[in-house]
């Protein structure tokens, strides 16, 4: 996308749905990034341009909601043979293709969500590296001493965390998820196996595009009793990506990897003493623009196609979303 399109978009970010935009009879839940409207066993997920870090919403970023929705859809399509996902095909929703209409809304099966986020890690970095350096285990996994920053694990690790209603999600050991009754054993085994298969697929397809899928987070739910992949998949919000060609050289010197995700923004916050608690620093337009470019770059690198927003104007997007929501009541 032409970079000249970005500055004017700063004032046209989509802050999300408010109750007034939701037809009577529908339930609205505002997540940090997505607004979820439910009706019976259907949900409409509307991705706003809100940017969160360390579990706090901090600002908005132009086109982010579209990037996330379209990257997710790209991956859902390419992993549907591994596990059914929540997305409904247009044919199953009165012929209405929510994403094509709005750029940032999809309609899916409403799932009873499992109370855990399933993080899969291929490399020692991010919060796992921060825990490791501080001598802590990583979601109950005690790693051997002497590992390096950004080292590749011999096999990917599953490091779940609980989904907290408020505050920060907490790391939890797989065994504890089962022993505390959060998820029963057989289902948890299926979740772990599926997550590793999804991650493998993610790494393979990313590699074809010169990228490394470093780590990611999955959310599963049950729909009609069946394990279903929900929420988002392999987006720059839920995943870390590095450029493959510079990995080894940077690993050898302990340098920062060339990233395509939110980590640069997280580091910017950490450098200013913010890690989720207390007052956040003021996020200026330059940072919002840089972040927007990175999200768009991620879209283009992952999908191999140029990014042109379907609905650059939030007003128009919201009109399309309202049309979709009315269909949800019908
Ligand atoms: N198919 C689905 N059925 C029901 N809920 C879903 C489905 N897909 C996603 N969700 C839920 O919708 C919400 C999406 O919002 P978002 O990702 O912004 O939330 P979050 O900030 O990550 O989490 P939180 O809910 O803690 O605010 C999440 O709570 C997610 O679990
Ligand atoms: Mg989420």
PDB file of C-alpha atoms and ligand atoms in Angstrom, residues 29-36 43 45 50 52 86 108-113 117 163-165 169 217 219 229-232, ligand 1:
ATOM      1  CA  UNK A  29     -19.404  -7.899  24.250  1.00  0.00           C
ATOM      2  CA  UNK A  30     -16.422  -5.602  23.854  1.00  0.00           C
ATOM      3  CA  UNK A  31     -13.115  -7.441  23.902  1.00  0.00           C
ATOM      4  CA  UNK A  32      -9.904  -5.489  23.840  1.00  0.00           C
ATOM      5  CA  UNK A  33      -9.674  -5.559  20.071  1.00  0.00           C
ATOM      6  CA  UNK A  34     -12.817  -7.252  18.738  1.00  0.00           C
ATOM      7  CA  UNK A  35     -16.440  -6.471  19.460  1.00  0.00           C
ATOM      8  CA  UNK A  36     -18.524  -9.589  19.571  1.00  0.00           C
ATOM      9  CA  UNK A  43     -21.555 -14.480  16.492  1.00  0.00           C
ATOM     10  CA  UNK A  45     -16.820 -10.569  15.252  1.00  0.00           C
ATOM     11  CA  UNK A  50      -7.779  -0.635  18.783  1.00  0.00           C
ATOM     12  CA  UNK A  52      -3.626  -3.412  22.963  1.00  0.00           C
ATOM     13  CA  UNK A  86     -15.810 -20.925  13.572  1.00  0.00           C
ATOM     14  CA  UNK A 108     -19.141 -17.434  12.878  1.00  0.00           C
ATOM     15  CA  UNK A 109     -20.516 -20.194  15.026  1.00  0.00           C
ATOM     16  CA  UNK A 110     -20.813 -19.109  18.627  1.00  0.00           C
ATOM     17  CA  UNK A 111     -18.608 -21.379  20.702  1.00  0.00           C
ATOM     18  CA  UNK A 112     -18.426 -22.184  24.364  1.00  0.00           C
ATOM     19  CA  UNK A 113     -14.837 -20.987  24.675  1.00  0.00           C
ATOM     20  CA  UNK A 117      -5.232 -19.534  25.566  1.00  0.00           C
ATOM     21  CA  UNK A 163      -8.065 -16.494  30.225  1.00  0.00           C
ATOM     22  CA  UNK A 164      -8.739 -14.070  33.046  1.00  0.00           C
ATOM     23  CA  UNK A 165     -11.992 -12.092  33.045  1.00  0.00           C
ATOM     24  CA  UNK A 169      -3.762 -13.747  31.715  1.00  0.00           C
ATOM     25  CA  UNK A 217      -1.717 -18.174  20.471  1.00  0.00           C
ATOM     26  CA  UNK A 219      -8.301 -20.007  21.220  1.00  0.00           C
ATOM     27  CA  UNK A 229     -10.823 -23.107  16.284  1.00  0.00           C
ATOM     28  CA  UNK A 230     -12.217 -19.655  17.082  1.00  0.00           C
ATOM     29  CA  UNK A 231     -11.144 -16.037  17.470  1.00  0.00           C
ATOM     30  CA  UNK A 232      -8.146 -15.318  15.221  1.00  0.00           C
TER      31      UNK A 232
HETATM   32  N1  LIG B   1     -16.636 -18.169  17.759  1.00  0.00           N
HETATM   33  C1  LIG B   1     -16.616 -17.551  18.947  1.00  0.00           C
HETATM   34  N2  LIG B   1     -17.617 -17.765  19.848  1.00  0.00           N
HETATM   35  C2  LIG B   1     -17.621 -17.127  21.040  1.00  0.00           C
HETATM   36  N3  LIG B   1     -16.668 -16.260  21.441  1.00  0.00           N
HETATM   37  C3  LIG B   1     -15.637 -16.018  20.600  1.00  0.00           C
HETATM   38  C4  LIG B   1     -15.563 -16.641  19.322  1.00  0.00           C
HETATM   39  N4  LIG B   1     -14.433 -16.230  18.712  1.00  0.00           N
HETATM   40  C5  LIG B   1     -13.831 -15.383  19.571  1.00  0.00           C
HETATM   41  N5  LIG B   1     -14.530 -15.255  20.711  1.00  0.00           N
HETATM   42  C6  LIG B   1     -14.211 -14.386  21.861  1.00  0.00           C
HETATM   43  O1  LIG B   1     -14.415 -13.059  21.427  1.00  0.00           O
HETATM   44  C7  LIG B   1     -13.510 -12.174  22.066  1.00  0.00           C
HETATM   45  C8  LIG B   1     -12.721 -11.448  21.018  1.00  0.00           C
HETATM   46  O2  LIG B   1     -12.287 -10.250  21.506  1.00  0.00           O
HETATM   47  P1  LIG B   1     -10.770  -9.866  21.722  1.00  0.00           P
HETATM   48  O3  LIG B   1      -9.868 -10.779  20.987  1.00  0.00           O
HETATM   49  O4  LIG B   1     -10.673  -8.435  21.499  1.00  0.00           O
HETATM   50  O5  LIG B   1     -10.723 -10.182  23.253  1.00  0.00           O
HETATM   51  P2  LIG B   1      -9.438 -10.190  24.167  1.00  0.00           P
HETATM   52  O6  LIG B   1      -9.144  -8.832  24.576  1.00  0.00           O
HETATM   53  O7  LIG B   1      -8.389 -11.024  23.580  1.00  0.00           O
HETATM   54  O8  LIG B   1     -10.016 -10.966  25.372  1.00  0.00           O
HETATM   55  P3  LIG B   1     -10.996 -10.478  26.443  1.00  0.00           P
HETATM   56  O9  LIG B   1     -12.261 -11.186  26.092  1.00  0.00           O
HETATM   57  O10 LIG B   1     -10.318 -10.981  27.663  1.00  0.00           O
HETATM   58  O11 LIG B   1     -11.101  -8.978  26.375  1.00  0.00           O
HETATM   59  C9  LIG B   1     -12.642 -13.042  22.959  1.00  0.00           C
HETATM   60  O12 LIG B   1     -13.154 -13.035  24.272  1.00  0.00           O
HETATM   61  C10 LIG B   1     -12.777 -14.432  22.324  1.00  0.00           C
HETATM   62  O13 LIG B   1     -12.544 -15.456  23.247  1.00  0.00           O
END
